[in-house]
Tab-separated table of C-alpha atoms in Angstrom:
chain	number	residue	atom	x	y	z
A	1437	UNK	CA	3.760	-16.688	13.829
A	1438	UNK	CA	4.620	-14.187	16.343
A	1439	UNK	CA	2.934	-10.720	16.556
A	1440	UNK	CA	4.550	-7.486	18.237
A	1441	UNK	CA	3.776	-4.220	18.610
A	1442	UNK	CA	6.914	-1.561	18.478
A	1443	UNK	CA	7.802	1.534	16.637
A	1444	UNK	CA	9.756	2.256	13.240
A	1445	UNK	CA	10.606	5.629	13.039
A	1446	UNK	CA	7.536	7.544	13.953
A	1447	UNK	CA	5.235	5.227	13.325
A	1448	UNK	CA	3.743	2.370	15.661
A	1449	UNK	CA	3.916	-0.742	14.373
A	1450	UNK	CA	2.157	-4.336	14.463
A	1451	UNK	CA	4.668	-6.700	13.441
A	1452	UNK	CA	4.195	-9.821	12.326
A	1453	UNK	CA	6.605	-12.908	10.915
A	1454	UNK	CA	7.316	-16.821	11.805
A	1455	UNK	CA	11.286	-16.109	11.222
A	1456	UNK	CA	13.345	-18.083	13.243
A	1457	UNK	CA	14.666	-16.602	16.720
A	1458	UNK	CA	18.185	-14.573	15.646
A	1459	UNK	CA	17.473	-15.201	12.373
A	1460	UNK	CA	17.354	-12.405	9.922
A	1461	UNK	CA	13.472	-12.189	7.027
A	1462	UNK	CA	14.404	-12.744	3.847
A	1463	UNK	CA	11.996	-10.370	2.590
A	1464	UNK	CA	9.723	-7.167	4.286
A	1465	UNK	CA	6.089	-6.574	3.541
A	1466	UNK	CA	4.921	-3.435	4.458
A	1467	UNK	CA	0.985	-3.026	4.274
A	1468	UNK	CA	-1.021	0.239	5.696
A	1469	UNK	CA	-4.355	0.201	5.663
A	1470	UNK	CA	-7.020	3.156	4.499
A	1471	UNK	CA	-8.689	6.114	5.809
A	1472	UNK	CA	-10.860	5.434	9.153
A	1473	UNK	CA	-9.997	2.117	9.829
A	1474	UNK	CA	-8.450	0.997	12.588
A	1475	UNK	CA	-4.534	0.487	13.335
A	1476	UNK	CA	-5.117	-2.874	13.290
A	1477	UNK	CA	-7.626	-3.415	10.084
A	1478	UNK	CA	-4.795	-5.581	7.948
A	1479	UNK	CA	-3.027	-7.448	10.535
A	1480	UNK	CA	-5.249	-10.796	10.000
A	1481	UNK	CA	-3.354	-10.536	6.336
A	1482	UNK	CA	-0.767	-11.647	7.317
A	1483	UNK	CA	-1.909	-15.223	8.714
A	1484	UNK	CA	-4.260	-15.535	5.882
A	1485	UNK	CA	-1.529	-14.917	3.227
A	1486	UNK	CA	0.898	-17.800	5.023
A	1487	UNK	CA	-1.872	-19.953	4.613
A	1488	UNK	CA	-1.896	-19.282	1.606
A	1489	UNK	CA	1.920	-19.336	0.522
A	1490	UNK	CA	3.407	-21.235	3.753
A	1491	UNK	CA	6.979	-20.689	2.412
A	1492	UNK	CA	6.075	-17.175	3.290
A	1493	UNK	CA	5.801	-17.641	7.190
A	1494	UNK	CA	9.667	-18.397	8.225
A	1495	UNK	CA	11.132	-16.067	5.660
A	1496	UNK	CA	8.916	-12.798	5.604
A	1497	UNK	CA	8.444	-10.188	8.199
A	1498	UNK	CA	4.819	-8.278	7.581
A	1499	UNK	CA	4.902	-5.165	9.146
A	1500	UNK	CA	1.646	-2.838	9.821
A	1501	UNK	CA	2.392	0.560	10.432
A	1502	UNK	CA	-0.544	2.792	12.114
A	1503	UNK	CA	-1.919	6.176	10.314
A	1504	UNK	CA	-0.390	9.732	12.143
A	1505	UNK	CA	-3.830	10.941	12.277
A	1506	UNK	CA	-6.831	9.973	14.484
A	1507	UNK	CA	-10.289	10.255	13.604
A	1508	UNK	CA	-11.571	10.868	16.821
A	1509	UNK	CA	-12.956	14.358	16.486
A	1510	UNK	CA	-15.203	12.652	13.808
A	1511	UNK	CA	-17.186	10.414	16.164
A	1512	UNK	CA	-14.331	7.741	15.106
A	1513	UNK	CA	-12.339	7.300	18.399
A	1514	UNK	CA	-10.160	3.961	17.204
A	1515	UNK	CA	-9.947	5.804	12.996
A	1516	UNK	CA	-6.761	6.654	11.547
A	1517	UNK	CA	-5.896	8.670	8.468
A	1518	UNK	CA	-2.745	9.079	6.506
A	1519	UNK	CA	-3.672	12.480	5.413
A	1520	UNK	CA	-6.897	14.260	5.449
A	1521	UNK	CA	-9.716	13.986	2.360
A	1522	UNK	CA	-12.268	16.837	0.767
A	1523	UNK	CA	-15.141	16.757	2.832
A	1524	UNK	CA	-16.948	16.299	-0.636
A	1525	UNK	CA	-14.928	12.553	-0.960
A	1526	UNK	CA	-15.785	11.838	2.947
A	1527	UNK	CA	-19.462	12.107	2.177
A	1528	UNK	CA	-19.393	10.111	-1.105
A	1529	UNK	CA	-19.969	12.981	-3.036
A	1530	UNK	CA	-16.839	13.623	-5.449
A	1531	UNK	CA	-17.667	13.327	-8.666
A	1532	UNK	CA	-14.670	15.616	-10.319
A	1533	UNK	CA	-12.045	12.305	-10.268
A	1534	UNK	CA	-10.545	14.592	-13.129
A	1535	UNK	CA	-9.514	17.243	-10.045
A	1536	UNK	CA	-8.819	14.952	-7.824
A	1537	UNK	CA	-6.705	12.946	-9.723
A	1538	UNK	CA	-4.202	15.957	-10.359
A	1539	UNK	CA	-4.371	17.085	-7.086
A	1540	UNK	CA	-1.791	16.522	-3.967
A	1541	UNK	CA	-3.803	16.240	-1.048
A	1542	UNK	CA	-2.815	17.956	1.895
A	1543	UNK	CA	-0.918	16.019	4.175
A	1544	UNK	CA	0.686	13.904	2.092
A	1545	UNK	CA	3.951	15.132	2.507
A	1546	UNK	CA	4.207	14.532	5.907
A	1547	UNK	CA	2.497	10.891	5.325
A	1548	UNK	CA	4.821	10.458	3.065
A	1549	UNK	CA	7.984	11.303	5.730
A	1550	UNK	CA	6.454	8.998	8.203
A	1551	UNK	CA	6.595	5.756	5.766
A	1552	UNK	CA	10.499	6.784	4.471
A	1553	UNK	CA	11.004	6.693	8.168
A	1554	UNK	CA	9.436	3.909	8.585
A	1555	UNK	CA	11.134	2.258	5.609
A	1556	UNK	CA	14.707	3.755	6.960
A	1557	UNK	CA	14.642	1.668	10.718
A	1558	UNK	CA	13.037	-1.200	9.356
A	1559	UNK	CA	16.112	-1.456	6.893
A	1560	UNK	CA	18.394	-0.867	9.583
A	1561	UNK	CA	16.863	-3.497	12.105
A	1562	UNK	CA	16.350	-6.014	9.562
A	1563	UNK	CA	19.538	-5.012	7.235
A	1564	UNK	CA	17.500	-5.608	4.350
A	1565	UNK	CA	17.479	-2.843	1.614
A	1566	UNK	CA	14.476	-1.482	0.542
A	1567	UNK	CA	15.306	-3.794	-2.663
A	1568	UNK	CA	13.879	-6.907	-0.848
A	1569	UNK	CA	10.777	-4.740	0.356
A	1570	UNK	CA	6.965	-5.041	-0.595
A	1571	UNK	CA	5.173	-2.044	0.330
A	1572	UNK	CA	1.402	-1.676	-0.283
A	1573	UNK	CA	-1.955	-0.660	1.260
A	1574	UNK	CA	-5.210	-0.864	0.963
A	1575	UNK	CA	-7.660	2.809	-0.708
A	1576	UNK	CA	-5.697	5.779	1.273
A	1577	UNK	CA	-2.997	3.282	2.261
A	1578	UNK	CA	-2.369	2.064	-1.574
A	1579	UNK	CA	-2.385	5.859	-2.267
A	1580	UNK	CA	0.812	6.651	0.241
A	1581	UNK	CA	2.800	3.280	-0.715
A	1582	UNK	CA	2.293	4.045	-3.994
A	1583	UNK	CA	3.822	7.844	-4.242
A	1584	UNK	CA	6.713	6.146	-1.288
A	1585	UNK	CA	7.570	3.766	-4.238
A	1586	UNK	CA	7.975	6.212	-7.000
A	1587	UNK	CA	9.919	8.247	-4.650
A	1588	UNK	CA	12.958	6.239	-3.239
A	1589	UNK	CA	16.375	6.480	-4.131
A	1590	UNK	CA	16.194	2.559	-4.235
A	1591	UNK	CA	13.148	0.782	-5.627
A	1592	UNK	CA	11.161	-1.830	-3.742
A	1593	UNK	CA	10.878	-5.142	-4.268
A	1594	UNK	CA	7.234	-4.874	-5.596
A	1595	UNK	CA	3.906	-2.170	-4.990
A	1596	UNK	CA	0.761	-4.113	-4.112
A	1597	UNK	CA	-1.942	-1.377	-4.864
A	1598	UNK	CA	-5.435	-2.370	-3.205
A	1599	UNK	CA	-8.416	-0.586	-4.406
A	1600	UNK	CA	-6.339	2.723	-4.452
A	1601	UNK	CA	-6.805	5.472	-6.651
A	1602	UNK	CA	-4.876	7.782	-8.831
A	1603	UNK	CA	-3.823	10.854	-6.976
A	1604	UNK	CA	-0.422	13.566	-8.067
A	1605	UNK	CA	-0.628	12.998	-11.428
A	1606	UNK	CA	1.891	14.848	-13.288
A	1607	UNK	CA	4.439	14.013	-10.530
A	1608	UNK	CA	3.646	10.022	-10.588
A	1609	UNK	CA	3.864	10.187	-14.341
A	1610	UNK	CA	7.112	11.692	-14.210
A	1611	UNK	CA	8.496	9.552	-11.751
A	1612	UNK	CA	7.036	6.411	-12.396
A	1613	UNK	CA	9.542	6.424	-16.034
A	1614	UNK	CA	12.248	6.030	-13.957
A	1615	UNK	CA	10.688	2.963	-11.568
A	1616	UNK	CA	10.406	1.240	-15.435
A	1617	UNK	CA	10.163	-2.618	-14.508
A	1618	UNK	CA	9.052	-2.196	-11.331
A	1619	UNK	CA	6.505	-5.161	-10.027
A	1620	UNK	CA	2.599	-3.836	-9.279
A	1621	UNK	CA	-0.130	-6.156	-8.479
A	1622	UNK	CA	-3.485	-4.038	-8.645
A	1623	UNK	CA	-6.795	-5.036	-7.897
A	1624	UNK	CA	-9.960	-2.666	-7.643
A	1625	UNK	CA	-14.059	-3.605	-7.566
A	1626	UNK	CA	-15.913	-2.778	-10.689
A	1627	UNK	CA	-18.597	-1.335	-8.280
A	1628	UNK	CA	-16.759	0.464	-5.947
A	1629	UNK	CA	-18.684	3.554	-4.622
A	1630	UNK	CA	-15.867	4.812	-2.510
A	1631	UNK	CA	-13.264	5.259	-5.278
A	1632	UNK	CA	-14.224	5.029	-8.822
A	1633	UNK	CA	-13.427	2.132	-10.874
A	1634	UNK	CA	-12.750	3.951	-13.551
A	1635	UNK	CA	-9.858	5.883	-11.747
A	1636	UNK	CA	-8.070	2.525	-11.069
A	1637	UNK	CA	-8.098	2.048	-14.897
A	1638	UNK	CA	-5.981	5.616	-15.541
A	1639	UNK	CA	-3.807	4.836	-12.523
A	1640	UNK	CA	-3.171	1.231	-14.168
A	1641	UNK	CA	-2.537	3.008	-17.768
A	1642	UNK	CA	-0.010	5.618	-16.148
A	1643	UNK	CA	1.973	3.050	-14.619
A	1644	UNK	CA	2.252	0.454	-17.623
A	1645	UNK	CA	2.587	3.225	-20.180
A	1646	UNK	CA	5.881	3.890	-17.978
A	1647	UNK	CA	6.809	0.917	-17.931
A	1648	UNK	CA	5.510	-0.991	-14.821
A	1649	UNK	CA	4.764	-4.457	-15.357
A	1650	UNK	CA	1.096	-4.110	-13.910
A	1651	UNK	CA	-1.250	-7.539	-12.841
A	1652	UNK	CA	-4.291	-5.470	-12.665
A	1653	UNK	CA	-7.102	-7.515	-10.980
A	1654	UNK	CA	-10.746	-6.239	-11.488
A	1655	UNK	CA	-13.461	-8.157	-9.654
A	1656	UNK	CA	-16.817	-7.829	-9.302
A	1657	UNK	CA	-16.889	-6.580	-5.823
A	1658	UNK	CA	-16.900	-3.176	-3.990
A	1659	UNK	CA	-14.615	-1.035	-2.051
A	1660	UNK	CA	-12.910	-4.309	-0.058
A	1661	UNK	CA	-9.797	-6.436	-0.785
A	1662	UNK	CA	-11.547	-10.084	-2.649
A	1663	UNK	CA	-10.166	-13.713	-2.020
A	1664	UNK	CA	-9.073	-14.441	-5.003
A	1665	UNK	CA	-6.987	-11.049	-4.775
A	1666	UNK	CA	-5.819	-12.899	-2.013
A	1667	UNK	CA	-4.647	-15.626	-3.233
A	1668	UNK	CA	-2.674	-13.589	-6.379
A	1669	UNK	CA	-0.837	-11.408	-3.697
A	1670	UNK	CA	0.304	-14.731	-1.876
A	1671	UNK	CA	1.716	-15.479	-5.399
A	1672	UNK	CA	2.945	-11.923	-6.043
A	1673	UNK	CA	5.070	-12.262	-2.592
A	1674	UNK	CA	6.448	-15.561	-2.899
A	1675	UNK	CA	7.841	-14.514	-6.384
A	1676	UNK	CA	9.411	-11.435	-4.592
A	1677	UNK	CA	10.735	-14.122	-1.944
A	1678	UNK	CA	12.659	-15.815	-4.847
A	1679	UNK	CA	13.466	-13.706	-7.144
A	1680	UNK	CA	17.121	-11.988	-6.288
């Protein structure tokens, strides 16, 4: 497995895939990780999911794009953010989910710009269309893919939505009836005290009442990604690999 660094769009980039020198990936991953973590928090995914699926390594190219924003005026010199959160959510004090849920944060937008970007070169470099793409992301980075995926012109291959959270409402409902059959794997810790469990719930009814085919994964865990969610998004990738 070789690992790069480069930029898509306006986004920098760790890239990561075992494909075969002048060989073309069979399928894209796309993962982006949450708010103040490191660029480089999800990188080690991709090894662990090839061990996991090896028919993944020769014929998938994971690619982890880094947050616009830096944390560094918060004490966080190495953080990254996709868009900026209430200060009342930074300090683990939100308790209206009901607001937040309905509400577009700021930022977003332009988060939002940066991934079709994103999305646009690594189609062009790769000449896959965004049909044999898997974007997801872990909390603020599940929150991004998933409005990204309700927003293209062409749907992705799959939405792998890691402890994320249900943000735009109205708008997702509304578009996610026309993403009916998309893929979503979903997973979220029943004692999560970063992002409510029970917000993953109404983000997991919105989608499948739309007509998403949902796995939703609950573990008993907090705000972190498990290994047996793991081992189900190895499994949710290679069926992405083969199905055409």
């Amino acid at each position: 497995m070789r690992r790069v660094s480069t930029r898509l769009g306006e986004l920098d980039c760790q890239v990561v895939d075992g494909v075969a020198e002048g060989a073309s990936p069979e399928l894209a991953v796309v993962l982006c990780h949450g708010f103040g973590a490191p660029a480089t928090d999800l990188v080690p995914l991709a090894m662990e999911l090839v061990a996991l699926k090896p028919e993944l390594g020769p014929k998938v190219r994971f690619v982890f794009p880094a947050a616009p924003l830096s944390l560094s005026a918060l004490g966080m010199p190495h953080a990254r953010a996709w868009f900026n959160l209430p200060q009342e959510v930074l300090m683990g004090q939100e308790r209206d989910w009901d607001k937040f849920a309905v509400a577009t944060p700021e930022g977003l937008a332009q988060a939002r710009r940066g991934l079709m970007g994103l999305l646009s070169a690594l189609s062009a470099a790769t000449k896959l269309p965004y049909g044999r793409m898997v974007l997801g992301g872990f909390s603020q980075g599940g929150m991004v893919t998933t409005d990204v995926a309700l927003r293209l012109e062409e749907a992705p291959a799959g939405l792998c939505i890691l402890s994320g959270t249900l943000i735009c409402q109205d708008e997702w409902k509304q578009r996610a009836e026309k993403r009916k059959g998309l893929p979503v794997l979903q997973s979220h810790g029943r004692v999560d005290s970063v992002l409510a469990y029970g917000q993953a719930e109404r983000l997991n009814e919105l989608l499948t009442a739309a007509g998403l085919p949902v796995e939703f994964l609950p573990f008993n865990g907090p705000h972190t990604i498990a290994p047996e969610v793991l081992e189900r998004m190895a499994e949710f990738l290679h069926a992405r690999l083969t199905s055409r």
